[in-house]
mmCIF file with all atom_site columns, C-alpha atoms in Angstrom:
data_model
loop_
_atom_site.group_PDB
_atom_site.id
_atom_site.type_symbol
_atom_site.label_atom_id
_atom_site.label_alt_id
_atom_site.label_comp_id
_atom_site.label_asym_id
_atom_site.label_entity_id
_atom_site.label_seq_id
_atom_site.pdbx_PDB_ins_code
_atom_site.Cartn_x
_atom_site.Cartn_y
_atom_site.Cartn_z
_atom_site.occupancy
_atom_site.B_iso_or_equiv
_atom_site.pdbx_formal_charge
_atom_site.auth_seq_id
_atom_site.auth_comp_id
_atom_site.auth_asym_id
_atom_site.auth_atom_id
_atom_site.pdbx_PDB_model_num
ATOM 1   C CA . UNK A 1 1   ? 103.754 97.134  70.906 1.00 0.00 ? 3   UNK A CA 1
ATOM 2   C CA . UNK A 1 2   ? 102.178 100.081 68.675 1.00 0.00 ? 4   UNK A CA 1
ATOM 3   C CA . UNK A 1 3   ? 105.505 102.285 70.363 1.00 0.00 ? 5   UNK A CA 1
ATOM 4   C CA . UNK A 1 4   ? 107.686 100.115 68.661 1.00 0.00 ? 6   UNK A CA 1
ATOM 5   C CA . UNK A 1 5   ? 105.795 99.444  65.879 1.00 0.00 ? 7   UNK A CA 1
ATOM 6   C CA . UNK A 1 6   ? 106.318 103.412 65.225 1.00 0.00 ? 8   UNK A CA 1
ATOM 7   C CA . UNK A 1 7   ? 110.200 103.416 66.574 1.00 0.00 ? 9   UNK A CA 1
ATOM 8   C CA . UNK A 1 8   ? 110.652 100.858 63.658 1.00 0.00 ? 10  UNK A CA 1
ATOM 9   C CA . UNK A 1 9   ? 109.058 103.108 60.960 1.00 0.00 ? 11  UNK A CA 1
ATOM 10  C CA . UNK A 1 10  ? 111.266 106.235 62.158 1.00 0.00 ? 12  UNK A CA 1
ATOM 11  C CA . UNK A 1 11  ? 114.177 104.107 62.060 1.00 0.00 ? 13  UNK A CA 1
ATOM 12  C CA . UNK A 1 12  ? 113.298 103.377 58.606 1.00 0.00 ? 14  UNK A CA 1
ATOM 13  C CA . UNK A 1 13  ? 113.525 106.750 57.637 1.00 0.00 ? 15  UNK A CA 1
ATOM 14  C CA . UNK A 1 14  ? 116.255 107.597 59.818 1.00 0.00 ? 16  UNK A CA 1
ATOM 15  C CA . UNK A 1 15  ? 119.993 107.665 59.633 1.00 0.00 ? 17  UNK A CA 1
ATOM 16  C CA . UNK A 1 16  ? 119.883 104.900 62.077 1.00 0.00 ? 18  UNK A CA 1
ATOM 17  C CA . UNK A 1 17  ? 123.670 105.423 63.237 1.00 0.00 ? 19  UNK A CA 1
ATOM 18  C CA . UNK A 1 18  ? 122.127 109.049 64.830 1.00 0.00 ? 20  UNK A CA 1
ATOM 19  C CA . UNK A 1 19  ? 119.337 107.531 66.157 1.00 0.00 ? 21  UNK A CA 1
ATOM 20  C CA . UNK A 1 20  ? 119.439 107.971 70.395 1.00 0.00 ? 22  UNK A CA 1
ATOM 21  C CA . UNK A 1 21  ? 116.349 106.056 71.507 1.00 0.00 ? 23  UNK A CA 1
ATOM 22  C CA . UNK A 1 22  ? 115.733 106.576 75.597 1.00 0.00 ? 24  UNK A CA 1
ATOM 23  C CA . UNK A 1 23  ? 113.155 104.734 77.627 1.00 0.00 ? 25  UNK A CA 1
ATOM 24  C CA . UNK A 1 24  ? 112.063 106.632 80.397 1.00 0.00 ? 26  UNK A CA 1
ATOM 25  C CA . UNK A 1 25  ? 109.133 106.914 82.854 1.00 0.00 ? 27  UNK A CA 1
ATOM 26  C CA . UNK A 1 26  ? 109.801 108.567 85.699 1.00 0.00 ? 28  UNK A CA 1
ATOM 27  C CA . UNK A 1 27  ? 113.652 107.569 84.740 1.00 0.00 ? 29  UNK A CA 1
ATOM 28  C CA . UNK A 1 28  ? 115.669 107.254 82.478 1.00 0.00 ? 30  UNK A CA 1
ATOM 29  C CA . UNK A 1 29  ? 115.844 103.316 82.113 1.00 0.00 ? 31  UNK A CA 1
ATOM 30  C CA . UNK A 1 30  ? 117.486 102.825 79.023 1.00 0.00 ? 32  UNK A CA 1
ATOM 31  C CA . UNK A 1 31  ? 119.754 105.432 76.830 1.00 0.00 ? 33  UNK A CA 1
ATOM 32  C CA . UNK A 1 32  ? 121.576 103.996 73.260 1.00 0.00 ? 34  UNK A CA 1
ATOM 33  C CA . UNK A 1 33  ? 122.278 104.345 69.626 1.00 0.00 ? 35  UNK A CA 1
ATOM 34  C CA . UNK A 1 34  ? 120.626 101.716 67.676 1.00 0.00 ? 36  UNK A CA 1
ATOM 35  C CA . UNK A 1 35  ? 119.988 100.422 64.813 1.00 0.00 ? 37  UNK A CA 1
ATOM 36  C CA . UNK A 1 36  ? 117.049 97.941  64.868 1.00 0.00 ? 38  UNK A CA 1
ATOM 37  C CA . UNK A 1 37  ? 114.011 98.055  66.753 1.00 0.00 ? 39  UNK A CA 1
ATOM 38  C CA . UNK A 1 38  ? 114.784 94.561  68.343 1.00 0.00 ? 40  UNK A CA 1
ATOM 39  C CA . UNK A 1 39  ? 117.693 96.342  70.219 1.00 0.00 ? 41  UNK A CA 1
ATOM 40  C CA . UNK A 1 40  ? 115.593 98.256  72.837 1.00 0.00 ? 42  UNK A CA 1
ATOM 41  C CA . UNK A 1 41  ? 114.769 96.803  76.138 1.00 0.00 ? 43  UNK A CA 1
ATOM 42  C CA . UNK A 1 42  ? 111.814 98.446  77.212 1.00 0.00 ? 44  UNK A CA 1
ATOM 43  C CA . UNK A 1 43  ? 111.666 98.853  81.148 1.00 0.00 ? 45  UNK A CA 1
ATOM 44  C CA . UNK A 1 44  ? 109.560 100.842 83.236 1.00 0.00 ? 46  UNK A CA 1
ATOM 45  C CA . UNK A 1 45  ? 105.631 101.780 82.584 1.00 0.00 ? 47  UNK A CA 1
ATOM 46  C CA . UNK A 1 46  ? 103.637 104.446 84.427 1.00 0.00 ? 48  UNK A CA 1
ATOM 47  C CA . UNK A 1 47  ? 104.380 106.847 86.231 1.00 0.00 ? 49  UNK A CA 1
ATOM 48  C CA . UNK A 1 48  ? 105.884 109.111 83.136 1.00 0.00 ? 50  UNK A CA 1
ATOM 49  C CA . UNK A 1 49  ? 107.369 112.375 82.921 1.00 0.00 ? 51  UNK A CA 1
ATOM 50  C CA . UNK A 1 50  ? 108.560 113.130 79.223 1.00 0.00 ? 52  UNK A CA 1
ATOM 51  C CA . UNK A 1 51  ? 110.169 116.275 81.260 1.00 0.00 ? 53  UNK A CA 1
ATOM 52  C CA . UNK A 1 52  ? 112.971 114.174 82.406 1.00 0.00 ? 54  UNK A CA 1
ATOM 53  C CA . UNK A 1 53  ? 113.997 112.637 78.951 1.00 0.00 ? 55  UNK A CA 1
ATOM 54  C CA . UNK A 1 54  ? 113.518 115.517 77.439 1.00 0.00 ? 56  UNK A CA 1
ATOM 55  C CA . UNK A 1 55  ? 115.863 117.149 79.403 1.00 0.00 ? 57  UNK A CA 1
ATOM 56  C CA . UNK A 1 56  ? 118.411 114.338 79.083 1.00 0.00 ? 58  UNK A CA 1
ATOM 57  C CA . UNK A 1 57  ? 118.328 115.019 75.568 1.00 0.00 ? 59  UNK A CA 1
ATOM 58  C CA . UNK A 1 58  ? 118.977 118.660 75.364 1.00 0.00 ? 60  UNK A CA 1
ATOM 59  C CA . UNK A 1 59  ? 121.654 118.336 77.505 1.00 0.00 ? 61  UNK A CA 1
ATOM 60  C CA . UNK A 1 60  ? 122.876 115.064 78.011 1.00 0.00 ? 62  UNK A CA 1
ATOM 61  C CA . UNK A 1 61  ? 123.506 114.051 73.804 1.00 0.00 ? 63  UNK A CA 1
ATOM 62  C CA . UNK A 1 62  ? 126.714 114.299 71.957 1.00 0.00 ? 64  UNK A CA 1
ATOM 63  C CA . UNK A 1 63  ? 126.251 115.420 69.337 1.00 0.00 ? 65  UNK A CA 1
ATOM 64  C CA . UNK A 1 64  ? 122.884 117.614 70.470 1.00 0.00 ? 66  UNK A CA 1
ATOM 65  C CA . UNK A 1 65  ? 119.713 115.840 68.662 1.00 0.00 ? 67  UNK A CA 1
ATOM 66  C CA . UNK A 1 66  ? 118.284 118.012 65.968 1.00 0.00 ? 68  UNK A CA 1
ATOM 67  C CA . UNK A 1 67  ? 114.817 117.082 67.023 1.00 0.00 ? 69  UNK A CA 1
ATOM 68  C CA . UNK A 1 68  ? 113.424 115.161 69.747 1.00 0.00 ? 70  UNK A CA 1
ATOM 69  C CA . UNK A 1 69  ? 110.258 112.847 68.762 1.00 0.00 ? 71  UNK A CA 1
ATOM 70  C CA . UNK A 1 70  ? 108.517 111.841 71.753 1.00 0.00 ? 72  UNK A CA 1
ATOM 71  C CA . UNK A 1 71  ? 106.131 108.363 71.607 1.00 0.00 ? 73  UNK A CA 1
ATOM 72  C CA . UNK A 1 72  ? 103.593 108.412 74.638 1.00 0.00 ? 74  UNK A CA 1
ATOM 73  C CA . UNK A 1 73  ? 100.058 108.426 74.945 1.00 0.00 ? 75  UNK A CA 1
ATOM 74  C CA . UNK A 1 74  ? 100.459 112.057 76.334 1.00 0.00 ? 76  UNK A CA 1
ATOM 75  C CA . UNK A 1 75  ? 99.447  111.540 80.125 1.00 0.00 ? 77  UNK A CA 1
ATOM 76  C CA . UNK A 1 76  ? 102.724 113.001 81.181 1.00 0.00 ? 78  UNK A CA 1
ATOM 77  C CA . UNK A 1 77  ? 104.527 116.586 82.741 1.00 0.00 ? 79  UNK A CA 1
ATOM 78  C CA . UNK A 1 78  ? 105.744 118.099 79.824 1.00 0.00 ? 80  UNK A CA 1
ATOM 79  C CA . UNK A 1 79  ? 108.657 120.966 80.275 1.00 0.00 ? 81  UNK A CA 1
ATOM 80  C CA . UNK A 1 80  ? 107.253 124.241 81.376 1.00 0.00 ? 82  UNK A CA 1
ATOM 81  C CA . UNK A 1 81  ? 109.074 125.931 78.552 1.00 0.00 ? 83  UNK A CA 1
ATOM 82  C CA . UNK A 1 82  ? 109.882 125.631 75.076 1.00 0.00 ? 84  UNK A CA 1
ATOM 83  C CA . UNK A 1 83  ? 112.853 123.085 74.477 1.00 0.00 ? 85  UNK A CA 1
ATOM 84  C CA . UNK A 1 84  ? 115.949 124.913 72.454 1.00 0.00 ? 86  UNK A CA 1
ATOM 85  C CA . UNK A 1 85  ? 115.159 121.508 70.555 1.00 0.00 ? 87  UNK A CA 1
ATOM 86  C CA . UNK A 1 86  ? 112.289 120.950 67.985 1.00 0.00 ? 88  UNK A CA 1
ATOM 87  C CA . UNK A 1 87  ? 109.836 117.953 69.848 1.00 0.00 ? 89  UNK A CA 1
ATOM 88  C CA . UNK A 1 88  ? 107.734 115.733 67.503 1.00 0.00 ? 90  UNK A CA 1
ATOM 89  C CA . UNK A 1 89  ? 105.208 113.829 69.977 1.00 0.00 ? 91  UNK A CA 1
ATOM 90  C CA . UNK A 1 90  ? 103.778 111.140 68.464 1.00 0.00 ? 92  UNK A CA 1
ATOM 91  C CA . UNK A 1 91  ? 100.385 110.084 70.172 1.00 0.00 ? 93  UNK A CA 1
ATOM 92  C CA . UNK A 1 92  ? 99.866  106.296 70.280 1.00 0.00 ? 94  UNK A CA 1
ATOM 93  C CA . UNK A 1 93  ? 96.935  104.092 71.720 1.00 0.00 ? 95  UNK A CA 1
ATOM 94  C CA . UNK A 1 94  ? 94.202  105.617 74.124 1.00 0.00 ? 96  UNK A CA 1
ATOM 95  C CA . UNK A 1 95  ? 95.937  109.227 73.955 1.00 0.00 ? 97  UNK A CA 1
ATOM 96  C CA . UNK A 1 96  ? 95.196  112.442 75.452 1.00 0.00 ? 98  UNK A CA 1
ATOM 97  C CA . UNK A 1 97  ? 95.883  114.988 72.978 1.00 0.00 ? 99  UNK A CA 1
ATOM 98  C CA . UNK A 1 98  ? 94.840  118.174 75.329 1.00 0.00 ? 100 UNK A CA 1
ATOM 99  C CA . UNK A 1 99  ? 98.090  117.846 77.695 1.00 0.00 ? 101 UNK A CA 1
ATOM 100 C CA . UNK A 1 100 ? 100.249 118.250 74.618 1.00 0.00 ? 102 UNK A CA 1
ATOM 101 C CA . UNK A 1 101 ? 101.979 121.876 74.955 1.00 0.00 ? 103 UNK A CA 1
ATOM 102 C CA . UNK A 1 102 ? 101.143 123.984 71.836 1.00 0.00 ? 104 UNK A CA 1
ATOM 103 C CA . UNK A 1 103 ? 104.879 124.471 70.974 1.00 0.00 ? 105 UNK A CA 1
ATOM 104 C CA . UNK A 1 104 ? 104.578 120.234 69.961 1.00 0.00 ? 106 UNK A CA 1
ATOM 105 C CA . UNK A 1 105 ? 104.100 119.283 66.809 1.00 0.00 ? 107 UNK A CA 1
ATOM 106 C CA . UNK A 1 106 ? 101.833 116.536 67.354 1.00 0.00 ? 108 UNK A CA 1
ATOM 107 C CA . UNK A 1 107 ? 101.173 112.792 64.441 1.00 0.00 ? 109 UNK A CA 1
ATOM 108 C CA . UNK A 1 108 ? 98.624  110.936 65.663 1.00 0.00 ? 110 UNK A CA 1
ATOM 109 C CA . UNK A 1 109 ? 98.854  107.390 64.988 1.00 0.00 ? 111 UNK A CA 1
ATOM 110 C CA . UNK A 1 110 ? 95.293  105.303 65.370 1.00 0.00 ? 112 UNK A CA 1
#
């Protein structure tokens, strides 16, 4: 998928030891360090509120993340106020860029 397609790239660039991927919809269904793309199960699809792994990230990481990237297409609740956390979101496939909050920075991928 173009999600993990993008996951892989980041991980690339990443220290992958600190890399905390989560796969979440309107749940959390899958929370780990990895190291290679091929290590995430991704479960779930629709229904998605970024609010809820967001949150989980802020509070639930140790050590806290110093930034949050967020793949999604952007239909999806978004936290009413500014994380403590810098959020990337990175827009992927059909995406609606309007329900991004203006406190994102936003990468479009095509």
């Amino acid at each position: 998928s173009n999600i993990l397609i993008e996951i892989n790239g980041i991980i690339k660039k990443v220290c992958p030891q600190n890399l905390e991927i989560y796969v979440v919809d309107s749940k959390i269904h899958f929370k780990r360090k990895i190291s290679k793309v091929e290590s995430i199960k991704i479960e779930g699809r629709g229904g998605t509120d970024m609010t809820v792994g967001i949150q989980a990230a802020v509070t639930s990481s140790n050590p806290r993340p110093d930034i949050i990237i967020v793949c999604t297409d952007g239909y999806t609740p978004w936290p009413k106020k500014k994380p403590l956390i810098p959020i990337i979101v990175c827009l992927i496939g059909q995406y609606n860029l309007s329900s991004v909050p203006s406190w994102a920075k936003i990468v479009e991928v095509n």
